[in-house]
Structures are given as C-alpha cells and as structure tokens.
Amino acid sequence: ARCTMAEAKKTKPPPTAEEAREKFAKVTAMTIDEQATTFLRSFVNEFGGKFEEVLDLAQDFKKYAPKEGEVRELEEDAAHLFLERRGETLTVKELRDALRAIDIDMNRKVSLIEFLLWKYNKTLIDLFTEKPGEIAHLLAKLEEAIAAYQKTLAERAEREEYMNNLRKLSEEGGVKGMKAKHELEAMLAADELARNKKEVEAAAQKRAAQRAVDKGDPYAEEQKRLAAEKKKKEEEEEEGKKKNRRKKDRFLKKNNTKGN
C-alpha cells in the first residue's frame, strides 16, 4: 500500500553528504555480518524476500579476511582476489573509482558495505534516507529470517569443515583412514533429513518476509517475477554444482578403494 500524506510528512529529509559520511564511518566499524544486516534493513522493501543473496556475499567476503581478529574490511590484495574469484572484471582500482562516485572517503581498503553499495548501484544518501511508510513489521520478519538463515549457514560451514578433515584422513589410508572413510560415508548418508528440515524452515521464514514485503510494496508483482527468474537460474547452477560434487565423490571413492 502507498504511504499516506501524514506518513510522508513524518518522513525525515535525506541526510546531507556530511551527515551520510559520518554515519558511514560508524557502519564500516561494524562487523561484516552487521554491515550486511544494515544494508538489508535499509533496503528491506527490495531485499526482504531475497536477503540470502546479500548474506551469501557476506559469507564469501569473510573467506578472504584474515582469520585472527574481528576483521571489518579487506586489504586491497584480498579484495582484488575476492573480485576475481567472483568473476568480477573490475580491478580494485576500478572498483575504487566507482566508489569514489558516491563520495566514500578512501582508505585503501574495501568494506562489505562499500561493495554492496557498488554492486547494487546504491549511494550513501540512499542507504541513510529514512524510508516512507510503516516498515516495522517488515524489519521484524526480515531479522527473524536472517537469524534462521545465518544459523543454517554456520551449521553447514562447520559440517563441511569436519567432512573435509575426514576426506583428508581417508586419503592417508590405514586404520584411521578407513575409519574416517566410513564416518564420511555415514555423514553423507545421514543428517540429510535434519539439515533439509532446517533449510525448509529457513525458507519458510524467507517466504514470510516476502509476503510482508508484498503487502507493503506496490511493485511486488515485478519483484516476484524477477525473483522467480533468479531462483530458476540459481537452481540450474546448484544442480550443476551437485553433479560436479557427485562426480568428485565417486572419483575419491574409487581411488580410496584402489588404495586399500
């Protein structure tokens, strides 16, 4: 539904460039996850039903940060590697040239919020301008969905790390290698139902967030169409990845059998 005139009058005017830069400095001091959440909260009408795209970017971004300390930004070489691995054609210098267009004070580092603003063609003014209408219910649904999705991501990452360690042990052979191999096979066969259930629950909360957006967004139908196209493309890509993983698992199993 469109906001009323009364609601429009309550909306604060956009921040000045100086005010936006001051707020931006506070955001870049946040953790990577907090920066992602700040971005999603600001653009809840646009990302309420596809927030996982931004959270996945945050997870990927963290892989290129040093393991020690609370990293909030990437050094230029790590940021360059992040862009290359993602298939981005821009160099870090080209990215910084683009960021300069939105008046961000350069410090020769790249924060997640900078990358998100550039990727989705947003400005600092866009980020900090108060949105018209009542969006408290949208934010509540969004944050509930984010919490569930981040928990799923953390559990998945922990499980994958453990399975990778088992793969390494299984390749060493011997009694320990055989034990690791059997445990790995058991993990591949088990836990699938439980993990799928959690992912289904997270997906249900995502749909709830999307429904909340649909009720307050006059452009919901167009957003849903674009989301459906994106989902289809992602499913096709995921199916390709699964085929490659199955091929790799068969190869490892075959070689482990030969080794024993």
mmCIF file of N, CA, C and O in Angstrom, residues 169-239:
data_model
loop_
_atom_site.group_PDB
_atom_site.id
_atom_site.type_symbol
_atom_site.label_atom_id
_atom_site.label_comp_id
_atom_site.label_asym_id
_atom_site.label_seq_id
_atom_site.Cartn_x
_atom_site.Cartn_y
_atom_site.Cartn_z
ATOM 1 N N LEU A 169 41.867 -37.395 6.042
ATOM 2 C CA LEU A 169 42.270 -38.582 6.798
ATOM 3 C C LEU A 169 42.067 -39.856 5.989
ATOM 4 O O LEU A 169 42.912 -40.761 6.012
ATOM 5 N N SER A 170 40.946 -39.922 5.259
ATOM 6 C CA SER A 170 40.645 -41.126 4.485
ATOM 7 C C SER A 170 41.672 -41.351 3.383
ATOM 8 O O SER A 170 41.948 -42.492 3.002
ATOM 9 N N GLU A 171 42.254 -40.256 2.882
ATOM 10 C CA GLU A 171 43.258 -40.363 1.817
ATOM 11 C C GLU A 171 44.592 -40.880 2.338
ATOM 12 O O GLU A 171 45.424 -41.348 1.563
ATOM 13 N N GLU A 172 44.800 -40.803 3.655
ATOM 14 C CA GLU A 172 46.057 -41.270 4.242
ATOM 15 C C GLU A 172 46.110 -42.783 4.387
ATOM 16 O O GLU A 172 47.173 -43.364 4.586
ATOM 17 N N GLY A 173 44.937 -43.431 4.299
ATOM 18 C CA GLY A 173 44.890 -44.879 4.388
ATOM 19 C C GLY A 173 45.078 -45.382 5.804
ATOM 20 O O GLY A 173 45.032 -44.619 6.776
ATOM 21 N N GLY A 174 45.293 -46.685 5.953
ATOM 22 C CA GLY A 174 45.483 -47.278 7.263
ATOM 23 C C GLY A 174 44.178 -47.397 8.031
ATOM 24 O O GLY A 174 43.085 -47.141 7.503
ATOM 25 N N VAL A 175 44.291 -47.756 9.307
ATOM 26 C CA VAL A 175 43.113 -47.947 10.142
ATOM 27 C C VAL A 175 42.352 -46.629 10.332
ATOM 28 O O VAL A 175 41.127 -46.571 10.198
ATOM 29 N N LYS A 176 43.094 -45.560 10.637
ATOM 30 C CA LYS A 176 42.451 -44.254 10.832
ATOM 31 C C LYS A 176 41.782 -43.773 9.549
ATOM 32 O O LYS A 176 40.689 -43.197 9.578
ATOM 33 N N GLY A 177 42.464 -44.022 8.420
ATOM 34 C CA GLY A 177 41.911 -43.603 7.142
ATOM 35 C C GLY A 177 40.628 -44.338 6.813
ATOM 36 O O GLY A 177 39.656 -43.743 6.319
ATOM 37 N N MET A 178 40.606 -45.632 7.114
ATOM 38 C CA MET A 178 39.415 -46.435 6.850
ATOM 39 C C MET A 178 38.259 -46.001 7.750
ATOM 40 O O MET A 178 37.101 -45.909 7.305
ATOM 41 N N LYS A 179 38.597 -45.713 9.016
ATOM 42 C CA LYS A 179 37.571 -45.263 9.953
ATOM 43 C C LYS A 179 36.981 -43.929 9.495
ATOM 44 O O LYS A 179 35.766 -43.716 9.544
ATOM 45 N N ALA A 180 37.871 -43.027 9.044
ATOM 46 C CA ALA A 180 37.418 -41.718 8.565
ATOM 47 C C ALA A 180 36.548 -41.879 7.321
ATOM 48 O O ALA A 180 35.538 -41.174 7.156
ATOM 49 N N LYS A 181 36.921 -42.802 6.464
ATOM 50 C CA LYS A 181 36.159 -43.043 5.241
ATOM 51 C C LYS A 181 34.745 -43.508 5.561
ATOM 52 O O LYS A 181 33.771 -43.021 4.972
ATOM 53 N N HIS A 182 34.633 -44.448 6.514
ATOM 54 C CA HIS A 182 33.314 -44.959 6.890
ATOM 55 C C HIS A 182 32.460 -43.866 7.547
ATOM 56 O O HIS A 182 31.256 -43.777 7.292
ATOM 57 N N GLU A 183 33.113 -43.052 8.385
ATOM 58 C CA GLU A 183 32.376 -41.970 9.045
ATOM 59 C C GLU A 183 31.890 -40.947 8.018
ATOM 60 O O GLU A 183 30.770 -40.434 8.108
ATOM 61 N N LEU A 184 32.736 -40.663 7.030
ATOM 62 C CA LEU A 184 32.365 -39.722 5.984
ATOM 63 C C LEU A 184 31.175 -40.237 5.191
ATOM 64 O O LEU A 184 30.223 -39.501 4.910
ATOM 65 N N GLU A 185 31.204 -41.526 4.836
ATOM 66 C CA GLU A 185 30.104 -42.118 4.088
ATOM 67 C C GLU A 185 28.811 -42.089 4.900
ATOM 68 O O GLU A 185 27.723 -41.845 4.352
ATOM 69 N N ALA A 186 28.954 -42.309 6.210
ATOM 70 C CA ALA A 186 27.780 -42.275 7.082
ATOM 71 C C ALA A 186 27.203 -40.857 7.161
ATOM 72 O O ALA A 186 25.986 -40.667 7.160
ATOM 73 N N MET A 187 28.099 -39.864 7.219
ATOM 74 C CA MET A 187 27.634 -38.474 7.278
ATOM 75 C C MET A 187 26.943 -38.066 5.990
ATOM 76 O O MET A 187 25.971 -37.315 6.002
ATOM 77 N N LEU A 188 27.469 -38.555 4.861
ATOM 78 C CA LEU A 188 26.865 -38.235 3.575
ATOM 79 C C LEU A 188 25.459 -38.834 3.466
ATOM 80 O O LEU A 188 24.565 -38.246 2.843
ATOM 81 N N ALA A 189 25.291 -40.024 4.082
ATOM 82 C CA ALA A 189 24.005 -40.701 4.011
ATOM 83 C C ALA A 189 23.034 -40.199 5.087
ATOM 84 O O ALA A 189 21.823 -40.130 4.868
ATOM 85 N N ALA A 190 23.597 -39.856 6.246
ATOM 86 C CA ALA A 190 22.761 -39.423 7.374
ATOM 87 C C ALA A 190 22.664 -37.904 7.436
ATOM 88 O O ALA A 190 23.248 -37.193 6.631
ATOM 89 N N ASP A 191 21.940 -37.408 8.412
ATOM 90 C CA ASP A 191 21.794 -35.967 8.684
ATOM 91 C C ASP A 191 21.113 -35.195 7.558
ATOM 92 O O ASP A 191 20.798 -34.012 7.726
ATOM 93 N N GLU A 192 20.908 -35.827 6.412
ATOM 94 C CA GLU A 192 20.336 -35.113 5.268
ATOM 95 C C GLU A 192 18.931 -34.611 5.587
ATOM 96 O O GLU A 192 18.577 -33.469 5.271
ATOM 97 N N LEU A 193 18.149 -35.475 6.215
ATOM 98 C CA LEU A 193 16.770 -35.107 6.534
ATOM 99 C C LEU A 193 16.723 -33.934 7.514
ATOM 100 O O LEU A 193 15.967 -32.977 7.323
ATOM 101 N N ALA A 194 17.578 -34.014 8.560
ATOM 102 C CA ALA A 194 17.594 -32.952 9.570
ATOM 103 C C ALA A 194 18.054 -31.629 8.961
ATOM 104 O O ALA A 194 17.481 -30.568 9.230
ATOM 105 N N ARG A 195 19.090 -31.677 8.134
ATOM 106 C CA ARG A 195 19.601 -30.454 7.518
ATOM 107 C C ARG A 195 18.580 -29.880 6.546
ATOM 108 O O ARG A 195 18.378 -28.666 6.478
ATOM 109 N N ASN A 196 17.928 -30.762 5.799
ATOM 110 C CA ASN A 196 16.900 -30.287 4.868
ATOM 111 C C ASN A 196 15.733 -29.646 5.610
ATOM 112 O O ASN A 196 15.177 -28.641 5.148
ATOM 113 N N LYS A 197 15.391 -30.205 6.770
ATOM 114 C CA LYS A 197 14.288 -29.649 7.555
ATOM 115 C C LYS A 197 14.614 -28.231 8.000
ATOM 116 O O LYS A 197 13.777 -27.331 7.929
ATOM 117 N N LYS A 198 15.855 -28.010 8.457
ATOM 118 C CA LYS A 198 16.257 -26.677 8.904
ATOM 119 C C LYS A 198 16.255 -25.688 7.740
ATOM 120 O O LYS A 198 15.876 -24.531 7.894
ATOM 121 N N GLU A 199 16.701 -26.163 6.577
ATOM 122 C CA GLU A 199 16.721 -25.280 5.421
ATOM 123 C C GLU A 199 15.296 -24.961 4.952
ATOM 124 O O GLU A 199 15.025 -23.859 4.484
ATOM 125 N N VAL A 200 14.397 -25.931 5.111
ATOM 126 C CA VAL A 200 12.994 -25.696 4.763
ATOM 127 C C VAL A 200 12.398 -24.658 5.709
ATOM 128 O O VAL A 200 11.647 -23.765 5.288
ATOM 129 N N GLU A 201 12.746 -24.752 6.999
ATOM 130 C CA GLU A 201 12.242 -23.789 7.982
ATOM 131 C C GLU A 201 12.755 -22.388 7.661
ATOM 132 O O GLU A 201 12.012 -21.403 7.750
ATOM 133 N N ALA A 202 14.049 -22.301 7.303
ATOM 134 C CA ALA A 202 14.620 -21.004 6.944
ATOM 135 C C ALA A 202 13.933 -20.449 5.696
ATOM 136 O O ALA A 202 13.660 -19.252 5.596
ATOM 137 N N ALA A 203 13.641 -21.345 4.737
ATOM 138 C CA ALA A 203 12.968 -20.917 3.512
ATOM 139 C C ALA A 203 11.546 -20.431 3.809
ATOM 140 O O ALA A 203 11.060 -19.482 3.192
ATOM 141 N N ALA A 204 10.888 -21.073 4.785
ATOM 142 C CA ALA A 204 9.536 -20.656 5.157
ATOM 143 C C ALA A 204 9.550 -19.252 5.746
ATOM 144 O O ALA A 204 8.667 -18.432 5.460
ATOM 145 N N GLN A 205 10.561 -18.955 6.555
ATOM 146 C CA GLN A 205 10.677 -17.621 7.129
ATOM 147 C C GLN A 205 11.002 -16.601 6.043
ATOM 148 O O GLN A 205 10.556 -15.456 6.104
ATOM 149 N N LYS A 206 11.760 -17.034 5.047
ATOM 150 C CA LYS A 206 12.050 -16.149 3.922
ATOM 151 C C LYS A 206 10.759 -15.801 3.177
ATOM 152 O O LYS A 206 10.524 -14.647 2.819
ATOM 153 N N ARG A 207 9.913 -16.815 2.974
ATOM 154 C CA ARG A 207 8.645 -16.564 2.283
ATOM 155 C C ARG A 207 7.750 -15.631 3.101
ATOM 156 O O ARG A 207 7.034 -14.789 2.539
ATOM 157 N N ALA A 208 7.811 -15.779 4.434
ATOM 158 C CA ALA A 208 7.027 -14.900 5.296
ATOM 159 C C ALA A 208 7.499 -13.458 5.149
ATOM 160 O O ALA A 208 6.696 -12.520 5.113
ATOM 161 N N ALA A 209 8.826 -13.282 5.063
ATOM 162 C CA ALA A 209 9.376 -11.946 4.862
ATOM 163 C C ALA A 209 8.925 -11.384 3.516
ATOM 164 O O ALA A 209 8.591 -10.208 3.395
ATOM 165 N N GLN A 210 8.902 -12.240 2.497
ATOM 166 C CA GLN A 210 8.467 -11.787 1.170
ATOM 167 C C GLN A 210 6.989 -11.396 1.175
ATOM 168 O O GLN A 210 6.602 -10.403 0.563
ATOM 169 N N ARG A 211 6.173 -12.184 1.889
ATOM 170 C CA ARG A 211 4.743 -11.853 1.945
ATOM 171 C C ARG A 211 4.532 -10.507 2.622
ATOM 172 O O ARG A 211 3.666 -9.726 2.215
ATOM 173 N N ALA A 212 5.348 -10.247 3.666
ATOM 174 C CA ALA A 212 5.235 -8.961 4.355
ATOM 175 C C ALA A 212 5.596 -7.820 3.413
ATOM 176 O O ALA A 212 4.978 -6.760 3.414
ATOM 177 N N VAL A 213 6.630 -8.057 2.589
ATOM 178 C CA VAL A 213 7.027 -7.045 1.611
ATOM 179 C C VAL A 213 5.923 -6.836 0.577
ATOM 180 O O VAL A 213 5.583 -5.713 0.216
ATOM 181 N N ASP A 214 5.328 -7.934 0.115
ATOM 182 C CA ASP A 214 4.283 -7.849 -0.907
ATOM 183 C C ASP A 214 3.105 -6.992 -0.450
ATOM 184 O O ASP A 214 2.497 -6.269 -1.237
ATOM 185 N N LYS A 215 2.792 -7.063 0.843
ATOM 186 C CA LYS A 215 1.655 -6.310 1.361
ATOM 187 C C LYS A 215 1.932 -4.815 1.407
ATOM 188 O O LYS A 215 1.012 -4.007 1.405
ATOM 189 N N GLY A 216 3.226 -4.450 1.465
ATOM 190 C CA GLY A 216 3.536 -3.028 1.584
ATOM 191 C C GLY A 216 4.231 -2.440 0.385
ATOM 192 O O GLY A 216 4.566 -1.259 0.379
ATOM 193 N N ASP A 217 4.462 -3.250 -0.659
ATOM 194 C CA ASP A 217 5.216 -2.773 -1.815
ATOM 195 C C ASP A 217 4.350 -2.762 -3.063
ATOM 196 O O ASP A 217 3.893 -3.807 -3.522
ATOM 197 N N PRO A 218 4.105 -1.608 -3.664
ATOM 198 C CA PRO A 218 3.261 -1.537 -4.852
ATOM 199 C C PRO A 218 3.880 -2.189 -6.077
ATOM 200 O O PRO A 218 3.212 -2.432 -7.069
ATOM 201 N N TYR A 219 5.161 -2.483 -5.999
ATOM 202 C CA TYR A 219 5.834 -3.104 -7.149
ATOM 203 C C TYR A 219 6.116 -4.586 -6.889
ATOM 204 O O TYR A 219 7.029 -5.173 -7.452
ATOM 205 N N ALA A 220 5.318 -5.200 -6.021
ATOM 206 C CA ALA A 220 5.573 -6.581 -5.598
ATOM 207 C C ALA A 220 5.548 -7.570 -6.759
ATOM 208 O O ALA A 220 6.371 -8.486 -6.811
ATOM 209 N N GLU A 221 4.599 -7.417 -7.673
ATOM 210 C CA GLU A 221 4.486 -8.380 -8.771
ATOM 211 C C GLU A 221 5.739 -8.414 -9.620
ATOM 212 O O GLU A 221 6.215 -9.476 -10.006
ATOM 213 N N GLU A 222 6.294 -7.245 -9.893
ATOM 214 C CA GLU A 222 7.520 -7.191 -10.684
ATOM 215 C C GLU A 222 8.679 -7.804 -9.909
ATOM 216 O O GLU A 222 9.499 -8.541 -10.469
ATOM 217 N N GLN A 223 8.731 -7.540 -8.614
ATOM 218 C CA GLN A 223 9.786 -8.110 -7.781
ATOM 219 C C GLN A 223 9.681 -9.626 -7.746
ATOM 220 O O GLN A 223 10.689 -10.332 -7.812
ATOM 221 N N LYS A 224 8.452 -10.132 -7.640
ATOM 222 C CA LYS A 224 8.254 -11.576 -7.601
ATOM 223 C C LYS A 224 8.686 -12.216 -8.918
ATOM 224 O O LYS A 224 9.265 -13.307 -8.932
ATOM 225 N N ARG A 225 8.392 -11.556 -10.028
ATOM 226 C CA ARG A 225 8.784 -12.102 -11.333
ATOM 227 C C ARG A 225 10.302 -12.191 -11.439
ATOM 228 O O ARG A 225 10.849 -13.213 -11.862
ATOM 229 N N LEU A 226 10.985 -11.110 -11.030
ATOM 230 C CA LEU A 226 12.446 -11.096 -11.073
ATOM 231 C C LEU A 226 13.029 -12.141 -10.131
ATOM 232 O O LEU A 226 14.029 -12.800 -10.453
ATOM 233 N N ALA A 227 12.412 -12.301 -8.975
ATOM 234 C CA ALA A 227 12.881 -13.282 -8.002
ATOM 235 C C ALA A 227 12.729 -14.695 -8.545
ATOM 236 O O ALA A 227 13.591 -15.555 -8.333
ATOM 237 N N ALA A 228 11.626 -14.944 -9.264
ATOM 238 C CA ALA A 228 11.391 -16.268 -9.843
ATOM 239 C C ALA A 228 12.438 -16.590 -10.905
ATOM 240 O O ALA A 228 12.945 -17.716 -10.980
ATOM 241 N N GLU A 229 12.790 -15.595 -11.706
ATOM 242 C CA GLU A 229 13.821 -15.791 -12.728
ATOM 243 C C GLU A 229 15.169 -16.083 -12.075
ATOM 244 O O GLU A 229 15.915 -16.964 -12.518
ATOM 245 N N LYS A 230 15.466 -15.340 -11.006
ATOM 246 C CA LYS A 230 16.731 -15.529 -10.290
ATOM 247 C C LYS A 230 16.788 -16.921 -9.654
ATOM 248 O O LYS A 230 17.811 -17.616 -9.713
ATOM 249 N N LYS A 231 15.659 -17.340 -9.055
ATOM 250 C CA LYS A 231 15.608 -18.645 -8.412
ATOM 251 C C LYS A 231 15.842 -19.769 -9.413
ATOM 252 O O LYS A 231 16.566 -20.725 -9.142
ATOM 253 N N LYS A 232 15.228 -19.648 -10.586
ATOM 254 C CA LYS A 232 15.396 -20.674 -11.614
ATOM 255 C C LYS A 232 16.858 -20.784 -12.037
ATOM 256 O O LYS A 232 17.404 -21.887 -12.163
ATOM 257 N N LYS A 233 17.505 -19.623 -12.211
ATOM 258 C CA LYS A 233 18.905 -19.621 -12.606
ATOM 259 C C LYS A 233 19.776 -20.245 -11.521
ATOM 260 O O LYS A 233 20.681 -21.035 -11.804
ATOM 261 N N GLU A 234 19.495 -19.907 -10.247
ATOM 262 C CA GLU A 234 20.277 -20.444 -9.136
ATOM 263 C C GLU A 234 20.098 -21.946 -9.017
ATOM 264 O O GLU A 234 21.051 -22.674 -8.721
ATOM 265 N N GLU A 235 18.862 -22.431 -9.246
ATOM 266 C CA GLU A 235 18.611 -23.866 -9.163
ATOM 267 C C GLU A 235 19.381 -24.617 -10.246
ATOM 268 O O GLU A 235 19.909 -25.708 -9.998
ATOM 269 N N GLU A 236 19.452 -24.027 -11.433
ATOM 270 C CA GLU A 236 20.206 -24.653 -12.514
ATOM 271 C C GLU A 236 21.690 -24.704 -12.180
ATOM 272 O O GLU A 236 22.368 -25.707 -12.419
ATOM 273 N N GLU A 237 22.208 -23.583 -11.600
ATOM 274 C CA GLU A 237 23.620 -23.550 -11.207
ATOM 275 C C GLU A 237 23.909 -24.541 -10.087
ATOM 276 O O GLU A 237 24.930 -25.219 -10.089
ATOM 277 N N GLU A 238 22.980 -24.638 -9.117
ATOM 278 C CA GLU A 238 23.159 -25.550 -7.996
ATOM 279 C C GLU A 238 23.144 -26.995 -8.454
ATOM 280 O O GLU A 238 23.916 -27.822 -7.963
ATOM 281 N N GLU A 239 22.282 -27.309 -9.422
ATOM 282 C CA GLU A 239 22.225 -28.661 -9.954
ATOM 283 C C GLU A 239 23.540 -29.023 -10.634
ATOM 284 O O GLU A 239 24.035 -30.153 -10.501
#
